[in-house]
Coordinates of C-alpha atoms and ligand atoms in Angstrom, one line a residue:
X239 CA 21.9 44.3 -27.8
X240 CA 21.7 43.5 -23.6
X241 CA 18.5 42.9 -22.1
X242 CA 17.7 42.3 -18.9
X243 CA 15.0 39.7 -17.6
X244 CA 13.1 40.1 -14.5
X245 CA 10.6 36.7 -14.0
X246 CA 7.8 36.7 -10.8
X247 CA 4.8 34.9 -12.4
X248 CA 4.8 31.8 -9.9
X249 CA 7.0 30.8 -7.7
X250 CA 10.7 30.9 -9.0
X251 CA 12.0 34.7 -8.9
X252 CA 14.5 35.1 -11.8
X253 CA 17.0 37.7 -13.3
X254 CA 19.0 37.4 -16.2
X255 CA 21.3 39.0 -18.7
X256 CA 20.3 37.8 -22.3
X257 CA 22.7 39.4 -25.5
X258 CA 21.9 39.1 -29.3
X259 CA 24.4 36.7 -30.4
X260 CA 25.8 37.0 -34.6
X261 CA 23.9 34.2 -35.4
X262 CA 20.3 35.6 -34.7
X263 CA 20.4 33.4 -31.3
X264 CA 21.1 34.5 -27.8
X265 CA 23.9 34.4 -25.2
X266 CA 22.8 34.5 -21.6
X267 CA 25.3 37.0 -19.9
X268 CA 24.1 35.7 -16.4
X269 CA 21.2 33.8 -15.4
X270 CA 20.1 34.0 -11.5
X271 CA 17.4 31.9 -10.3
X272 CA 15.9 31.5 -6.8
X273 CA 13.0 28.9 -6.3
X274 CA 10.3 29.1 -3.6
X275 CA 9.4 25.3 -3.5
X276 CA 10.6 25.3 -0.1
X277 CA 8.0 27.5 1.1
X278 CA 5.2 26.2 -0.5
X279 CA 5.8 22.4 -0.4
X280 CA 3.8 22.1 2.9
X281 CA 0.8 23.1 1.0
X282 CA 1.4 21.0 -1.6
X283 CA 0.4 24.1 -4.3
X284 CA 1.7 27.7 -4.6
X285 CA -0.1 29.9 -2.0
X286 CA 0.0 33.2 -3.9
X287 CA 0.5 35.4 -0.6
X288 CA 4.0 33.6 0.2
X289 CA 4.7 34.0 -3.5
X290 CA 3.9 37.5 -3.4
X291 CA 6.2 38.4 -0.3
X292 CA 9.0 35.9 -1.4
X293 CA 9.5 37.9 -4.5
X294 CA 9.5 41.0 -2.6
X295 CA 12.5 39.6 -0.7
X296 CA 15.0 38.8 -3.2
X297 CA 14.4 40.2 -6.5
X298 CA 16.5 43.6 -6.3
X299 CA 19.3 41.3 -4.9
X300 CA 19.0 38.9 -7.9
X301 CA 18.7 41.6 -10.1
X302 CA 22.2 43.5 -8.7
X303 CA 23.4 39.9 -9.2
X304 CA 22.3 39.1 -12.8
X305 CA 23.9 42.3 -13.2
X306 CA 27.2 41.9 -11.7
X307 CA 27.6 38.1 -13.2
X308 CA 27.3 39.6 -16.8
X309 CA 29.9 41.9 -15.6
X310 CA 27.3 44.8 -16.7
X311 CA 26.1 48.2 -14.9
X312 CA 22.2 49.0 -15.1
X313 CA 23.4 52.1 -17.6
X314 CA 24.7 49.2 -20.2
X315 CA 21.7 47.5 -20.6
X316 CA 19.8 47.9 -23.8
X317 CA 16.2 47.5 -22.6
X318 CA 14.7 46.4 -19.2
X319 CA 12.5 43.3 -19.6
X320 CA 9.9 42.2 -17.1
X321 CA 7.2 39.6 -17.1
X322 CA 3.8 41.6 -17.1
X323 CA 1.8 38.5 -16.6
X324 CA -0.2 35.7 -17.2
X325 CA 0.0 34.9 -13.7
X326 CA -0.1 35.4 -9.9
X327 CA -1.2 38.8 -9.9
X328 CA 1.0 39.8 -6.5
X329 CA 4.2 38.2 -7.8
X330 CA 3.7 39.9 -11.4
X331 CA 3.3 43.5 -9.5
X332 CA 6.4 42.9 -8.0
X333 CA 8.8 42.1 -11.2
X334 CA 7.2 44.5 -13.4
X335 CA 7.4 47.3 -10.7
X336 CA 11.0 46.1 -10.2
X337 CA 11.7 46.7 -14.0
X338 CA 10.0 49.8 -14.4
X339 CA 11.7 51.2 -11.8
X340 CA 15.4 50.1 -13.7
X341 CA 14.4 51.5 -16.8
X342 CA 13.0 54.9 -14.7
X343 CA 16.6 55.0 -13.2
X344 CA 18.6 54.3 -16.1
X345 CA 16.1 55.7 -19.2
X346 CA 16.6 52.3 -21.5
X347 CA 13.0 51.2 -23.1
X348 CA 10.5 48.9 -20.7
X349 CA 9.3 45.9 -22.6
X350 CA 6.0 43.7 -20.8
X351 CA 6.7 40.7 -21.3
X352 CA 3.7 38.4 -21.7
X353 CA 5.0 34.9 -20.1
X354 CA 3.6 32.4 -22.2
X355 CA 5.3 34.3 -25.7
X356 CA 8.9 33.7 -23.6
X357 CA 8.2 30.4 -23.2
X358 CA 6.9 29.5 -26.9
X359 CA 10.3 31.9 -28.1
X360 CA 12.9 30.0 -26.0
X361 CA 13.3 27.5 -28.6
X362 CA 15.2 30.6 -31.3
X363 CA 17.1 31.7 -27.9
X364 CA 19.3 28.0 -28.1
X365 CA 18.6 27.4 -31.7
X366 CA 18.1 29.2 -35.1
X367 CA 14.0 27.9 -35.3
X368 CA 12.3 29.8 -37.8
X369 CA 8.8 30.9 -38.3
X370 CA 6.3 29.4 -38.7
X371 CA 6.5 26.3 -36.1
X372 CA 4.1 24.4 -33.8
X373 CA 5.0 24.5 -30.7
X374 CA 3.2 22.2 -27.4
X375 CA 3.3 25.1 -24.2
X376 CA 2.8 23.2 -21.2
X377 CA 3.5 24.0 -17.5
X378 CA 2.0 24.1 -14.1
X379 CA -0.8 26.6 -15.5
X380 CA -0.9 26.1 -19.1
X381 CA -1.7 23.7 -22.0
X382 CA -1.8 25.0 -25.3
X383 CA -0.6 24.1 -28.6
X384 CA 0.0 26.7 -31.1
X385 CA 1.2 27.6 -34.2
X386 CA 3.8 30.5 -33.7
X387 CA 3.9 32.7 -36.9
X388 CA 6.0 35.5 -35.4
X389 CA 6.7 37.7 -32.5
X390 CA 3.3 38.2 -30.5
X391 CA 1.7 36.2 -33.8
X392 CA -0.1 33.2 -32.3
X393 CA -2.8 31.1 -33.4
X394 CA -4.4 28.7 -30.7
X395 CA -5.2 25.7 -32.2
X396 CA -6.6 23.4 -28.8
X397 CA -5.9 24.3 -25.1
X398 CA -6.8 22.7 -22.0
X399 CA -10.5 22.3 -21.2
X400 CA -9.8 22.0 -17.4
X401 CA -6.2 21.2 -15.9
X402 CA -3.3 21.7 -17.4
X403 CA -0.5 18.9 -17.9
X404 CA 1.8 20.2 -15.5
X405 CA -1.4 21.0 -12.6
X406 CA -2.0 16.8 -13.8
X407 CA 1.0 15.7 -12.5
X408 CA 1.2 17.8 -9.0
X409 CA -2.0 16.5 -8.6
X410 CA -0.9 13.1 -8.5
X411 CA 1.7 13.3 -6.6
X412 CA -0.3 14.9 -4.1
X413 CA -2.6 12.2 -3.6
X414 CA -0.1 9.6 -4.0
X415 CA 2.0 11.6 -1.0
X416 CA 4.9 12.6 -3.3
X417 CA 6.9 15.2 -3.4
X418 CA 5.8 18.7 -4.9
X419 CA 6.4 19.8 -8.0
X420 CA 5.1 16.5 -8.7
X421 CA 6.2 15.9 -12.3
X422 CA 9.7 15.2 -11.5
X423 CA 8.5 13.2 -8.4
X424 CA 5.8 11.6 -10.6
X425 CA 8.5 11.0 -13.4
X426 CA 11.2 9.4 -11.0
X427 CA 8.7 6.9 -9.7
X428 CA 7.4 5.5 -12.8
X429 CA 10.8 4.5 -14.1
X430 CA 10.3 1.8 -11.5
X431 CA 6.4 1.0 -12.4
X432 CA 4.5 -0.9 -14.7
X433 CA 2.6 1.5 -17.0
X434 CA 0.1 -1.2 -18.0
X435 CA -1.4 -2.4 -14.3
X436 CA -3.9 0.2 -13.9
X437 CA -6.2 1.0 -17.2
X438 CA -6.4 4.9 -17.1
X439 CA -8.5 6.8 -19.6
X440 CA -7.1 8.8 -22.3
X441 CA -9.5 11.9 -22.8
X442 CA -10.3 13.1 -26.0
X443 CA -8.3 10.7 -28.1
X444 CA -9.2 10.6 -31.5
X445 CA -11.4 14.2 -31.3
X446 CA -10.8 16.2 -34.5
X447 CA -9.6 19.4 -32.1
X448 CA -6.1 19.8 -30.6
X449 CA -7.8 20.4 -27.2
X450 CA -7.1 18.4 -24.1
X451 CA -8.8 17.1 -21.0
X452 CA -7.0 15.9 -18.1
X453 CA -9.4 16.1 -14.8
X454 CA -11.0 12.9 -15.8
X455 CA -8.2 11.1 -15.8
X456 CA -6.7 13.0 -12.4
X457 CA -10.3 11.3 -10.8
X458 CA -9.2 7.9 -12.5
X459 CA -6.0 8.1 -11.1
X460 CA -7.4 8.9 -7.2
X461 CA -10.7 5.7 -7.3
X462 CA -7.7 3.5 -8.5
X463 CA -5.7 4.7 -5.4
X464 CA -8.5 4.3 -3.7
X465 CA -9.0 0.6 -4.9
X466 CA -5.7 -0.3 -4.3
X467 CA -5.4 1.2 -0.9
X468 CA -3.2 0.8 1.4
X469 CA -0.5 1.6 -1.4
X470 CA 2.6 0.2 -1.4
X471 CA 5.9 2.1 -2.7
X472 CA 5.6 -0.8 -6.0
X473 CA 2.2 0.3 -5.9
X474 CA 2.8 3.7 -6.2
X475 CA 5.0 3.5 -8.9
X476 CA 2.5 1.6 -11.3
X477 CA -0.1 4.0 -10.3
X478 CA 2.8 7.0 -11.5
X479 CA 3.6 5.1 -14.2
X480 CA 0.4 4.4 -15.8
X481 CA -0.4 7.8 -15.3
X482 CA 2.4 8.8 -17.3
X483 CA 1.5 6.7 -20.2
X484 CA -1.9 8.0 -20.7
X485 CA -0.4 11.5 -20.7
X486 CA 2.0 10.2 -23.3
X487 CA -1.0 8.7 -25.1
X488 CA -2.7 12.2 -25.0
X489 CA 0.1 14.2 -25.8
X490 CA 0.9 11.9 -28.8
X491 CA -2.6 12.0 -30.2
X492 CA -3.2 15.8 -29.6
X493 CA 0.0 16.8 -31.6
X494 CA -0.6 14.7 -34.4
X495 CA -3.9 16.5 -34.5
X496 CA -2.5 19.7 -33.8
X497 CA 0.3 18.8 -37.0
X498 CA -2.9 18.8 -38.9
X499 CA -4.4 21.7 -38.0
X500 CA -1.1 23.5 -38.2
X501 CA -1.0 22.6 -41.7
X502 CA -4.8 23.6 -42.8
X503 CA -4.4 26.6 -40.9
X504 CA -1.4 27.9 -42.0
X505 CA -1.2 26.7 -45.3
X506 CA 2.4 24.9 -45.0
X507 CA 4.4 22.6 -42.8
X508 CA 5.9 23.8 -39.4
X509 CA 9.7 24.5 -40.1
X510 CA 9.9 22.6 -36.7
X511 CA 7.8 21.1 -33.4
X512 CA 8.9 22.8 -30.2
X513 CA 8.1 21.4 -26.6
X514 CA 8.0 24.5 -23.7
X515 CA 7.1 24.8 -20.5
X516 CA 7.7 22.9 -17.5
X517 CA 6.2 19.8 -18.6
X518 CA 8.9 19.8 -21.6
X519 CA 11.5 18.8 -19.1
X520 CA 9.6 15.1 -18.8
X521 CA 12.1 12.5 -20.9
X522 CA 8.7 10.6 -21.5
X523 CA 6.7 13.4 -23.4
X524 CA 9.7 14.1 -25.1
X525 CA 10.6 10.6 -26.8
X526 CA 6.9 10.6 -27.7
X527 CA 7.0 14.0 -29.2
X528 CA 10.6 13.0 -31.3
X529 CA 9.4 10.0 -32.2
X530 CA 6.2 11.6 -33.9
X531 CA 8.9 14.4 -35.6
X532 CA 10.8 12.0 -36.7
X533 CA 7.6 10.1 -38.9
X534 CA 7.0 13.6 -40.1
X535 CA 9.9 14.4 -41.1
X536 CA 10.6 17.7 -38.7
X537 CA 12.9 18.8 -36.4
X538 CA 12.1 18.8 -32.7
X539 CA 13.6 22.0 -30.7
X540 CA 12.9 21.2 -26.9
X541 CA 15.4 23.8 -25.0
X542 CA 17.4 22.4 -21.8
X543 CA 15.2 21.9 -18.3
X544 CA 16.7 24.9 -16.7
X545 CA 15.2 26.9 -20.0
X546 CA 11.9 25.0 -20.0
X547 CA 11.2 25.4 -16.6
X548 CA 10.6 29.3 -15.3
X549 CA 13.3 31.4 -15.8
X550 CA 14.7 35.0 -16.4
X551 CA 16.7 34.5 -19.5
X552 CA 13.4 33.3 -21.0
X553 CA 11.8 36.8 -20.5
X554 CA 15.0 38.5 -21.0
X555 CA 15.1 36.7 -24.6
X556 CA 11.4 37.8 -25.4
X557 CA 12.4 41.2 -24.3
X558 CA 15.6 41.2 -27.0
X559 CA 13.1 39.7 -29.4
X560 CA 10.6 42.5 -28.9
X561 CA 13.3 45.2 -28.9
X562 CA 15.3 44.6 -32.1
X563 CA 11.3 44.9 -34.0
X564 CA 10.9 48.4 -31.9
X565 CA 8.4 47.2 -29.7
X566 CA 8.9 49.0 -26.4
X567 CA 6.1 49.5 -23.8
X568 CA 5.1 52.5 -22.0
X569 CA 6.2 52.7 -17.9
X570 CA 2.4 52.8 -17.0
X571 CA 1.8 49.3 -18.4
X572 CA -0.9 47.3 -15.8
X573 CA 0.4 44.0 -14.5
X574 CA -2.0 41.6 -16.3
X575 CA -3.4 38.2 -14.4
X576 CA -4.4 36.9 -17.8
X577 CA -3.1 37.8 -21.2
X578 CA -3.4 35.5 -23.9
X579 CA -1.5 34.8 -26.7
X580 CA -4.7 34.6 -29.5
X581 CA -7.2 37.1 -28.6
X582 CA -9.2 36.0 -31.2
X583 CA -9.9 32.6 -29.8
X584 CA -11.7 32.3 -26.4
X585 CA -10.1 31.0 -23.7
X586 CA -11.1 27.7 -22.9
X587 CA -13.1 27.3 -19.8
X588 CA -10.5 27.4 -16.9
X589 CA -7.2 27.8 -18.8
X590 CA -5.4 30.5 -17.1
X591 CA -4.4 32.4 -20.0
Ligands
LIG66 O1 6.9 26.4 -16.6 P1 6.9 26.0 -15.1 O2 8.2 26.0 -14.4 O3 6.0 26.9 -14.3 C1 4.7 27.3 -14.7 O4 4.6 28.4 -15.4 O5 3.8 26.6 -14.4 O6 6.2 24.6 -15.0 C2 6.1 23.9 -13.7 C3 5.2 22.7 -14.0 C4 4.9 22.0 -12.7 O7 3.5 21.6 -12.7 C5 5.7 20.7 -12.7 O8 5.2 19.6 -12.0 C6 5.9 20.4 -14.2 O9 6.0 21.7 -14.8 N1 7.0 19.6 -14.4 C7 7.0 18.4 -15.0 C8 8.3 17.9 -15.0 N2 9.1 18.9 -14.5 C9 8.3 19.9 -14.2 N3 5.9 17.7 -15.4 C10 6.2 16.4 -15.9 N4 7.4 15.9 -15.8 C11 8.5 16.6 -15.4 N5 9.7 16.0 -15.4
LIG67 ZN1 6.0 29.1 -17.0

């Protein structure tokens, strides 16, 4: 089984070639990336317009390529898979129009792809995770942890109340005049800082929910810039690296809740604790998040940055995931800005999903 994956949520534009390896996993055939960062780093944010058109631009082209790296014609493909959303509603239109019109042409099944599920399924793509397992999805957008029971089986057990992790860290960098995406930048500089010169708050520790809070803490981080104006680069670096450690702090405290939850929810322990998402590329949340595995006694499955971060092979997974259980999608299906994963749980104010 070849799927292809077509990815326009934000601001990468991705195309991949994702097969059904023996072993239940996957092997990515060919996996084409193009970031805009470039065009959106003078506004420090993604402007949805540029997005929009930057897709436009390139995705047939990375398509043709995805295809021509897996050595593949359009008419070999098993299913066409395209990300129908969460997201930036002008950048979604354009990969889901782009994958309807491959599976039009060539007659293989569509499958929508709801972003968020790619990410939270990456993890069986590198490694043979089974269900059930807890899993902490966090990007530029999203903050969620949940407990992933199956294909498009999700319970929500704590979100974001206001910015996500990922949003925490561009933010940051922003006011501290780093570079954009900001957790990298943020990441870099604290290696260099000391995390205990500026006290930072750590919202929500200890509450009995798995849900976060992180604009409090975005404040804290700007009147301690403020205090400490004019910054120097040392400066800087504590201020990144304090930051850091409260989001560690968070993190930390969140999961262990969420563990619990998982467990009075579900009824058993998580067969293993996945980290997705942008934010899962941060070496920091990650020795945090092994180091609370490790006390529990469960795997930790946190795929390679280029598969945390956005990416086609991510959808085209989700789409060979979806396939193999029959679950193809009619060629009328709307582009969706939100879509989230537990429709029985509210979204929390502001989350995005
Ligand atoms: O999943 P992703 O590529 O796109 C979204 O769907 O949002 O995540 C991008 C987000 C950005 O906010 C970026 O700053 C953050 O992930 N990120 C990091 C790191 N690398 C990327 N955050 C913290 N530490 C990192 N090393
Ligand atoms: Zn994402």
């Amino acid at each position: 089984m070849r799927v292809l994956g077509i990815e326009t949520t934000c601001d990468e534009t991705a195309a991949a070639v994702v097969r059904l390896a023996p072993d239940g996993t996957g092997e990515i055939l060919a996996d084409e990336v193009m970031s805009q960062i470039a065009e959106h780093a003078a506004f420090g944010g993604v402007v949805p317009e540029i997005a929009a058109r930057a897709h436009v631009e390139v995705v047939d082209m990375l398509i043709a390529r995805a295809l021509h790296r897996a050595g593949l014609a359009a008419r070999d493909l098993d299913g066409v898979a395209a990300a129908a959303g969460p997201g930036l509603i002008g950048g979604v239109l354009v990969g889901l129009m782009a994958g309807k019109g491959v599976a039009l042409a060539t007659g293989k099944p569509l499958i929508a792809v709801n972003h968020l599920e790619a990410h939270a399924l990456t993890a069986r793509l590198v490694a043979p995770v089974a269900f059930p397992y807890l899993i902490l999805l966090a990007s530029g957008g999203h903050t969620q942890i949940l407990a992933v029971r199956g294909v498009g089986e999700f319970d929500r057990l704590g979100a974001t109340l206001d910015d996500a992790i990922g949003e925490s860290f561009d933010k940051t960098a922003k006011l501290l005049g780093l570079a954009y995406p900001g957790g990298p930048a943020v990441e870099a500089a604290a290696k260099t800082g000391d995390p205990e010169r500026f006290a930072l708050p750590r919202p929500l520790l200890g509450r009995p929910n798995a849900d976060f809070s992180l604009s409090g803490l975005k404040t804290a981080v700007r009147i301690a810039a403020e205090q400490a104006a004019p910054l120097s680069p040392q400066a800087v670096a504590d201020l990144c690296a304090s930051f850091q450690a409260a989001v560690v702090d968070v993190v930390e405290d969140r999961m262990r809740v969420g563990l619990k939850r998982f467990r009075e929810r579900i009824g058993t322990a998580p067969q293993a604790v996945v980290v997705a998402g942008g934010v899962g590329a941060n070496l920091a949340i990650r020795s945090v998040l092994a180091q609370l595995c490790a006390e529990a006694g469960l795997a930790l499955v946190a795929p390679p940055q280029k598969l945390c971060t956005d990416n086609g092979a991510m959808i085209a997974w989700a789409g060979v995931e979806r396939l193999r259980l029959g679950r193809i999608d009619p060629l009328d299906f709307a582009a969706r800005p939100r879509w989230p994963l537990d429709p029985k749980t509210a979204p929390a104010l502001n989350n995005k999903a």
